[in-house]
Coordinates of C-alpha atoms and ligand atoms in Angstrom, one line a residue:
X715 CA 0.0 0.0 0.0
X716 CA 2.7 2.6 -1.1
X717 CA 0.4 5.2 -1.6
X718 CA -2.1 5.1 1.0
X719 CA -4.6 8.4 2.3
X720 CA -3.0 10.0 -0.5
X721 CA -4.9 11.8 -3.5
X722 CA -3.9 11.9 -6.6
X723 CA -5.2 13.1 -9.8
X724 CA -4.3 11.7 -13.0
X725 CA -5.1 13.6 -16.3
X726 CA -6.0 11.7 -19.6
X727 CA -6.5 8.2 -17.7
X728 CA -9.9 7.3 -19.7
X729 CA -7.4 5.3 -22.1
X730 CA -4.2 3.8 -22.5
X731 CA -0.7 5.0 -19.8
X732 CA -3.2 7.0 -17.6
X733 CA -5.6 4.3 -17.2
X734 CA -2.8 1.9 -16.3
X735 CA -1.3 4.4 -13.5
X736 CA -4.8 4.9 -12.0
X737 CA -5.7 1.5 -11.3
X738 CA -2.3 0.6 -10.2
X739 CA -2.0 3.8 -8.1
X740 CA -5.9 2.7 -6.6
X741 CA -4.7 -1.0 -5.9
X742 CA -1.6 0.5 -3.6
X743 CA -4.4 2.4 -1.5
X744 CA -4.8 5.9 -3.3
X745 CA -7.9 7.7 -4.0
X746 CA -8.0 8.8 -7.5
X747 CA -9.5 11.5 -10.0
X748 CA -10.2 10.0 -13.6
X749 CA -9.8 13.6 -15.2
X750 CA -10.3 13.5 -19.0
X751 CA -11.9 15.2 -22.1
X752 CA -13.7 12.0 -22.0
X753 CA -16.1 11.9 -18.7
X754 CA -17.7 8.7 -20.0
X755 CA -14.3 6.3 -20.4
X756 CA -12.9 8.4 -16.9
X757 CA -16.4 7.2 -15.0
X758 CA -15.9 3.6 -16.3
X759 CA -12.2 3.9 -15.0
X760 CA -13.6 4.7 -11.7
X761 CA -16.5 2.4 -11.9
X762 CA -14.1 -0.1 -12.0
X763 CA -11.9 0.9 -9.0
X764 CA -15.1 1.4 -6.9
X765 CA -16.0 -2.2 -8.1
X766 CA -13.0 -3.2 -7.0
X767 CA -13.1 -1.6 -3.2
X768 CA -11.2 1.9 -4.4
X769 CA -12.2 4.9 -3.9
X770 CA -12.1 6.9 -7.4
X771 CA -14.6 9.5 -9.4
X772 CA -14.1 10.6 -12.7
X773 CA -13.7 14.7 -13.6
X774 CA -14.5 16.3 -17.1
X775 CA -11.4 18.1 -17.5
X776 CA -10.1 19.8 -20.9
X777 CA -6.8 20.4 -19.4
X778 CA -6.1 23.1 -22.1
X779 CA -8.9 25.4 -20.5
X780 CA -8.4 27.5 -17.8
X781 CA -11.5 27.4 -15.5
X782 CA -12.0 23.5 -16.5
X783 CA -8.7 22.7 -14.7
X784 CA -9.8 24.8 -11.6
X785 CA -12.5 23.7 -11.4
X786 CA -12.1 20.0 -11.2
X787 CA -8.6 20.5 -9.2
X788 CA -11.2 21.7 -6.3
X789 CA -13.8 19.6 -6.6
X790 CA -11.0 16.9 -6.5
X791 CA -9.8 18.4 -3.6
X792 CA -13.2 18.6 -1.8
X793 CA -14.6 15.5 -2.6
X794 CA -11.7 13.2 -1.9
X795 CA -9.8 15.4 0.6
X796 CA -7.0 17.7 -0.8
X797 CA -4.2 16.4 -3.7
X798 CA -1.0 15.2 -3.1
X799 CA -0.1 13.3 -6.4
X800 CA -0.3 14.6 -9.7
X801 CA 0.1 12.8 -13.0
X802 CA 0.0 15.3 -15.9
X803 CA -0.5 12.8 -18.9
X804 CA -2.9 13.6 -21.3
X805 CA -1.8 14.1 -24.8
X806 CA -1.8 13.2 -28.1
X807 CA 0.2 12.8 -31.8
X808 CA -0.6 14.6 -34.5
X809 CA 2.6 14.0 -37.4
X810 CA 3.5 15.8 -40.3
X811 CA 6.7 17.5 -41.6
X812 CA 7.2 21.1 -40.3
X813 CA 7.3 22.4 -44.1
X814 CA 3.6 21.4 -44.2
X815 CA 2.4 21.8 -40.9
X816 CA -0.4 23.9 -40.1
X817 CA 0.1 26.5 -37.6
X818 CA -3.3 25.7 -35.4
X819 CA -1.8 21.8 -35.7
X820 CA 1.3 23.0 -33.9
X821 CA -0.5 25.3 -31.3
X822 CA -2.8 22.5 -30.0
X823 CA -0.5 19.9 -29.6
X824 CA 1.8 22.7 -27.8
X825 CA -1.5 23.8 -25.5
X826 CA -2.3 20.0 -24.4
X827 CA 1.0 19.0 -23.6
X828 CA 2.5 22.1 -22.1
X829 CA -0.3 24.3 -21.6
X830 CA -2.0 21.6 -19.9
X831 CA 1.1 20.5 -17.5
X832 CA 1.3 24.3 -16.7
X833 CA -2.3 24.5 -15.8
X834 CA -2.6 21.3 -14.1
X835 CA 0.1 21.9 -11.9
X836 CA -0.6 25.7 -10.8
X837 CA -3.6 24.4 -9.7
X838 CA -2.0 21.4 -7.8
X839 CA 0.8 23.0 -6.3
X840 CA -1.8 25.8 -4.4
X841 CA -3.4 23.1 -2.8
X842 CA 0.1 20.8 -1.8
X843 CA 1.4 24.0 -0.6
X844 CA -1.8 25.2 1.6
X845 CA -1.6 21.7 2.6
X846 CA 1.2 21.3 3.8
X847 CA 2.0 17.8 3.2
X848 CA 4.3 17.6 0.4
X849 CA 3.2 16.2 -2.9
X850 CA 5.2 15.0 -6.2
X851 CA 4.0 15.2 -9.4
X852 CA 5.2 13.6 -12.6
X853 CA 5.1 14.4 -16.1
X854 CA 4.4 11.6 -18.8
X855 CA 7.3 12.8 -21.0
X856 CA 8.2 10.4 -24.0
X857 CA 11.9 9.0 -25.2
X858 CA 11.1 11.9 -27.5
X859 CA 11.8 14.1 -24.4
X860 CA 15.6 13.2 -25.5
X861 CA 15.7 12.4 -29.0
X862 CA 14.4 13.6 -32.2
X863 CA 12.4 11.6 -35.1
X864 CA 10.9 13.2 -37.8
X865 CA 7.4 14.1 -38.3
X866 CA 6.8 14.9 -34.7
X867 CA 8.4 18.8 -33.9
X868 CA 5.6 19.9 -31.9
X869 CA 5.7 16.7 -29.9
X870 CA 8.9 16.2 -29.6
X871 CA 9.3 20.1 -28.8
X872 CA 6.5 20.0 -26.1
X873 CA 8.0 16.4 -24.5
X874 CA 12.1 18.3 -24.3
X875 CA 9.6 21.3 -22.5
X876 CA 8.7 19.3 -19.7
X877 CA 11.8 18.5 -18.4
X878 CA 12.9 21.7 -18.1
X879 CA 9.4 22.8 -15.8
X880 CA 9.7 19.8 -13.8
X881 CA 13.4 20.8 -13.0
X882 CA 11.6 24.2 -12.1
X883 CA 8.8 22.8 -9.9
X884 CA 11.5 20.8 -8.4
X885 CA 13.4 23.6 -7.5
X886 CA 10.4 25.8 -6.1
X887 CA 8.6 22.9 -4.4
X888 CA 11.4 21.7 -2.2
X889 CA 10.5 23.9 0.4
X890 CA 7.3 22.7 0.9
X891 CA 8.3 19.1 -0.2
X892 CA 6.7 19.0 -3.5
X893 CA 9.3 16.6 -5.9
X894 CA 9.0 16.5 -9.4
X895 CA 9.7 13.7 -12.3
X896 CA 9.1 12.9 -15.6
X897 CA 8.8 9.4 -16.9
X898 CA 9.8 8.7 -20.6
X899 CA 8.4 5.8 -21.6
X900 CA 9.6 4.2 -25.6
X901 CA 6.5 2.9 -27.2
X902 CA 3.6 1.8 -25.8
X903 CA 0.7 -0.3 -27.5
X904 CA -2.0 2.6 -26.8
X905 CA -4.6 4.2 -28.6
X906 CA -2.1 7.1 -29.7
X907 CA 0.3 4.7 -31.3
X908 CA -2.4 2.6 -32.9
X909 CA -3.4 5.6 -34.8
X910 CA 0.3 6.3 -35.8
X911 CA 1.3 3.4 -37.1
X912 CA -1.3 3.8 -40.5
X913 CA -0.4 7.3 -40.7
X914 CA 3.4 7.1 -40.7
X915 CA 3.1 4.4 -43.1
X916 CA 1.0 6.5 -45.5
X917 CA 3.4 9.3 -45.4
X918 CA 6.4 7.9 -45.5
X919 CA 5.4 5.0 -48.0
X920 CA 6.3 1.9 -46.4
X921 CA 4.2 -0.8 -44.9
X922 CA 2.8 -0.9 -41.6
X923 CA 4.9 -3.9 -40.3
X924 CA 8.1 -1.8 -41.2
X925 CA 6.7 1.3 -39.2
X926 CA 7.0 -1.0 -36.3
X927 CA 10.4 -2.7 -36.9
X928 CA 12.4 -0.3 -38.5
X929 CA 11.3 2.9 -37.0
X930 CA 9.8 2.1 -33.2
X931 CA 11.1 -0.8 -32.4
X932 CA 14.5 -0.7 -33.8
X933 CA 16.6 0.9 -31.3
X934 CA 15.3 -1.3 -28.7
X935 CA 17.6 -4.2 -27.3
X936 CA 15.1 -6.8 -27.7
X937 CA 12.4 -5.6 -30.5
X938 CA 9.9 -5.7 -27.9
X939 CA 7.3 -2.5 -26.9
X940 CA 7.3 -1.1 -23.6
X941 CA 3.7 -1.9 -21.6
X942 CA 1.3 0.0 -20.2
X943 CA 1.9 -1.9 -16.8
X944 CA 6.1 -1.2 -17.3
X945 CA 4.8 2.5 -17.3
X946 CA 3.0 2.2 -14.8
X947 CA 4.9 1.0 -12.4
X948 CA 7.8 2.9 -13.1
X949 CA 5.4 6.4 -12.3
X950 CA 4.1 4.6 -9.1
X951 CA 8.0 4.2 -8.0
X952 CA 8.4 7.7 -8.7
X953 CA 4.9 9.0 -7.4
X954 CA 5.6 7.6 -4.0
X955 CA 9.5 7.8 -3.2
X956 CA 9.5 9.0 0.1
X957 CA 12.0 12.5 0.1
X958 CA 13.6 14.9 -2.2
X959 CA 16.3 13.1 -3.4
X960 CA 14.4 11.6 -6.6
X961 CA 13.3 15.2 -7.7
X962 CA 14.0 16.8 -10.9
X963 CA 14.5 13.8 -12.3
X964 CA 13.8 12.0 -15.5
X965 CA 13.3 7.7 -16.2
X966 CA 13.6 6.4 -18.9
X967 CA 11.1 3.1 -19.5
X968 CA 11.8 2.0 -23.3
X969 CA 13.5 -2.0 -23.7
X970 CA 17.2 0.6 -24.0
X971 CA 16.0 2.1 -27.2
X972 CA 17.4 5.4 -25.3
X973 CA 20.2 5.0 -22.6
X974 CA 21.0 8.6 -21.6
Ligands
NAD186 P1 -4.3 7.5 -25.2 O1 -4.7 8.1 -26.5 O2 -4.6 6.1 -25.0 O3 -4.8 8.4 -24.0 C1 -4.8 9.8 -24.0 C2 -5.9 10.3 -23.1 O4 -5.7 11.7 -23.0 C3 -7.3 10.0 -23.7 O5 -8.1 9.5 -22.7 C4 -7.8 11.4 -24.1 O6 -9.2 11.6 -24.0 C5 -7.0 12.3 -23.1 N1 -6.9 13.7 -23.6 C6 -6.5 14.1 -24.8 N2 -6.6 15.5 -24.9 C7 -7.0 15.9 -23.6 C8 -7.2 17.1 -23.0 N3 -7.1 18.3 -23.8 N4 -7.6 17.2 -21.8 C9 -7.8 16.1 -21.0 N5 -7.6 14.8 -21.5 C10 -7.2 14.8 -22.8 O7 -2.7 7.8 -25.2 P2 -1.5 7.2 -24.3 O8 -0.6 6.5 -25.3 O9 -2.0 6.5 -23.1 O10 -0.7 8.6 -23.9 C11 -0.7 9.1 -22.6 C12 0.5 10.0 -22.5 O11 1.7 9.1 -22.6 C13 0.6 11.1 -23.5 O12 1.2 12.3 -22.9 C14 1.7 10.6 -24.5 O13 2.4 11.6 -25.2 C15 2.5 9.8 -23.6 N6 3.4 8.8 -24.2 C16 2.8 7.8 -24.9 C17 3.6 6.8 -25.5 C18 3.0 5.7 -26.3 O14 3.8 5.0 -27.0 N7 1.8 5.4 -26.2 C19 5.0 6.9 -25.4 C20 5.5 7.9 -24.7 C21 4.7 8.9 -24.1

């Protein structure tokens, strides 16, 4: 029960990583917000904790908008009594070469990944500090927080950003014993690579198989993908570390594809 009578809110955990670190983070005792764009998958993720004896609800949260985040940061906080962990995950892919990318295409991916980590955790760190209690939070960076592939400059832009404001919470919250990671995981069978695969087949006109072997897969030492459950548990070790000397830190979860 690592993380027992603590809260903590995970964003984007109707589907895929998120999910995964909300019902392990439930079976090691936390109580968890579900906050998603998508209320109906986040209240099946925390139907299924409460079916399992957890205690979890789900939050509507677009965690590009403003009020939205406040909002369901302090009903959070109300309802399952104050926040201590915070998991700022949601995201998504959208590919395309920079020569022929559309400026709104750049500006959304930019707004969910670091808009939404900015927002998220302004609103978190108010309550850990009027708290009291400490409180970590961890960013779901990528393996593309560190390297470069083509197609992917706003993602690969907006996953090098969050290291540098963890390394800035980590720095402000040590006084009040708020850590900071980011975990930066290789891939991982979700919905958001699913939906890659096709498309970076179709633009760089090879198959689908060779998307897989030659391009993910092929710096890895064993050809294998990382797992949802690999993920999670790596965010868990992070999420409830005990004192500030894992902070500003970043893990890297991907079968060696990225050793730095
Ligand atoms: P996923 O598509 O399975 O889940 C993403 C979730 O985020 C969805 O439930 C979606 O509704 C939610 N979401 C999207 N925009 C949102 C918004 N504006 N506000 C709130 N919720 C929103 O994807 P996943 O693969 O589980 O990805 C989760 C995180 O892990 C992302 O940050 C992604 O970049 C990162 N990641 C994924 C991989 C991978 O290979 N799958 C690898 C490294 C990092």
């Amino acid at each position: 029960m690592r993380m027992r009578d603590k809260v903590a809110i995970v964003t984007g955990a109707a589907s895929g990583i998120g999910r995964g670190i909300a019902l392990a983070f439930a079976r090691e005792g936390a109580r968890v917000a579900i906050a998603d764009l998508n209320l109906e998958g986040a209240e099946a993720v925390a139907g299924e904790i409460r079916d399992t004896g957890g205690e979890a609800i789900g939050v509507a949260m677009d965690v590009t908008d403003e009020a939205q985040v406040e909002a369901g940061v302090e009903r959070v906080a109300s309802e399952l009594g104050g926040v201590h962990v915070l998991v700022s995950n949601a995201g998504v892919q959208m590919i395309g070469p920079l020569h022929e990318m559309p400026f709104a295409t750049w500006k959304k991916m930019l707004a969910i990944h670091l808009d939404g980590a900015f927002l998220t955790t302004s609103a978190c760190l108010k309550r850990m500090y009027a708290q009291n209690e400490g409180g970590s939070i961890i960013y779901m960076g990528s393996v593309h927080s560190k390297v470069a592939s083509p197609l992917k400059a706003p993602y690969v832009t907006a996953k090098h950003g969050l290291l540098g404001l963890c390394r800035v919470v980590a720095k402000e919250g040590a006084a009040h014993g708020v850590r900071a990671n980011v975990v930066c995981p290789g891939f991982v069978r979700t919905p958001l690579v699913d939906k890659q695969i096709p498309e970076q087949a179709e633009e760089l006109g090879i198959s689908e198989e060779a998307v897989v072997k030659t391009m993910m897969l092929k710096d890895t030492v064993d050809g294998e993908f990382t797992t949802i459950d690999d993920v999670a548990e790596a965010t868990l070790f992070l999420a409830a570390h005990p004192s500030n000397a894992l902070t500003g830190q970043s893990l890297i979860v991907s079968h060696g594809w990225c050793m730095e």
